[in-house]
Coordinates of C-alpha atoms in Angstrom, one line a residue:
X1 CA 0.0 0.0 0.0
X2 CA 0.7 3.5 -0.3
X3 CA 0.9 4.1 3.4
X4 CA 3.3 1.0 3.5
X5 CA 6.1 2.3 1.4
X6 CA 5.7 5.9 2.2
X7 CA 6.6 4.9 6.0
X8 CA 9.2 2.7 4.9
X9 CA 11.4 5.4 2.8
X10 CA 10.8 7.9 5.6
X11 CA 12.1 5.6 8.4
X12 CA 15.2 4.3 5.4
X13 CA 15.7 8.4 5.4
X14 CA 16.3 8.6 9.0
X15 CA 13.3 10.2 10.2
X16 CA 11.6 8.1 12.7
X17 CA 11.2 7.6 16.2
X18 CA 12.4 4.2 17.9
X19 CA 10.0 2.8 20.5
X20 CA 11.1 0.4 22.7
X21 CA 8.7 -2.5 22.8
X22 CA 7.8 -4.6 26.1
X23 CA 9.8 -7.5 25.0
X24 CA 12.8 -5.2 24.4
X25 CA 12.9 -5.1 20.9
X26 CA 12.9 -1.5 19.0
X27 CA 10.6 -0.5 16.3
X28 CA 11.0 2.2 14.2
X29 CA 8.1 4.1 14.0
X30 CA 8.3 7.3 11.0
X31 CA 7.7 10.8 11.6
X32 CA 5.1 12.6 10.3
X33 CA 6.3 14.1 7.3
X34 CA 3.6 17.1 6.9
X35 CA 5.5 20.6 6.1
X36 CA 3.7 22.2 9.0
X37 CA 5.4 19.6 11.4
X38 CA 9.1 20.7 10.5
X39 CA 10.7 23.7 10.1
X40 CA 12.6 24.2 6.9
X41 CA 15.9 22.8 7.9
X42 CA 14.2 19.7 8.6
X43 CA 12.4 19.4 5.8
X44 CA 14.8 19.8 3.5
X45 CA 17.2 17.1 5.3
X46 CA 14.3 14.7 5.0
X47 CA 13.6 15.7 1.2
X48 CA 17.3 14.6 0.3
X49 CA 17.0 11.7 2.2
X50 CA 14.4 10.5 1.0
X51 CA 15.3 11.1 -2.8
X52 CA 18.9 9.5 -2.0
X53 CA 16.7 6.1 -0.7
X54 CA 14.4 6.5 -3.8
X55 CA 17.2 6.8 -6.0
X56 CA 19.4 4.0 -4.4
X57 CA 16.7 1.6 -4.5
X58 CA 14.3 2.1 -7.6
X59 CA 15.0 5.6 -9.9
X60 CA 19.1 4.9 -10.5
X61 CA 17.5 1.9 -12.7
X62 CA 15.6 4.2 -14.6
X63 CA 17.3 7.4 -14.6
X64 CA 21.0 8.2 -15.2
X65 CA 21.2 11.1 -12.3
X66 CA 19.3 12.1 -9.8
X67 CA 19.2 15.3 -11.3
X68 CA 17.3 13.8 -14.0
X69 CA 15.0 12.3 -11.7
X70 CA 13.9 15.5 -10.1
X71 CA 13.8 16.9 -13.3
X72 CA 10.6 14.0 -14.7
X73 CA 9.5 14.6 -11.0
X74 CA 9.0 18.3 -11.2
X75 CA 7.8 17.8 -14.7
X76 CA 4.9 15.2 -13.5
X77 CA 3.9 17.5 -10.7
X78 CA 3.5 20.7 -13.2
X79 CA 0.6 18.3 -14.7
X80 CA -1.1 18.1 -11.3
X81 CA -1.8 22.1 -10.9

């Protein structure tokens, strides 16, 4: 599901919280990742983490830089407004 992977690149980024369980084990439980949660420092950490896990694991098989990722990504979202 959606939910699924977003949590899982945000916790691969670094943002998360880990919560100790009663049988001692952590979990790694992601941060929201809403704007109004962050200030922009944070965000922008998180942004580049998160595009260095995307690109890592799925867009450096389709794309040759990650500059060329954002570029189709900023392209796909001018369709959206």
């Amino acid at each position: 599901s959606f939910d699924a992977y977003r949590a899982w690149v945000t916790v691969e980024a670094g943002h998360y919280d880990a919560i100790q369980l009663p049988d001692g084990t952590l979990r790694k439980h992601p941060r929201s990742i809403a704007f109004s949660s962050m200030d922009e420092v944070e965000f922008q950490q998180l942004y580049k983490s998160a595009l260095d896990v995307l690109w890592r694991w799925i867009l450096s098989r389709t794309f040759r830089t990650q500059r060329e990722a954002e570029n189709a990504a900023a392209q796909l979202m001018s369709f959206a407004g």
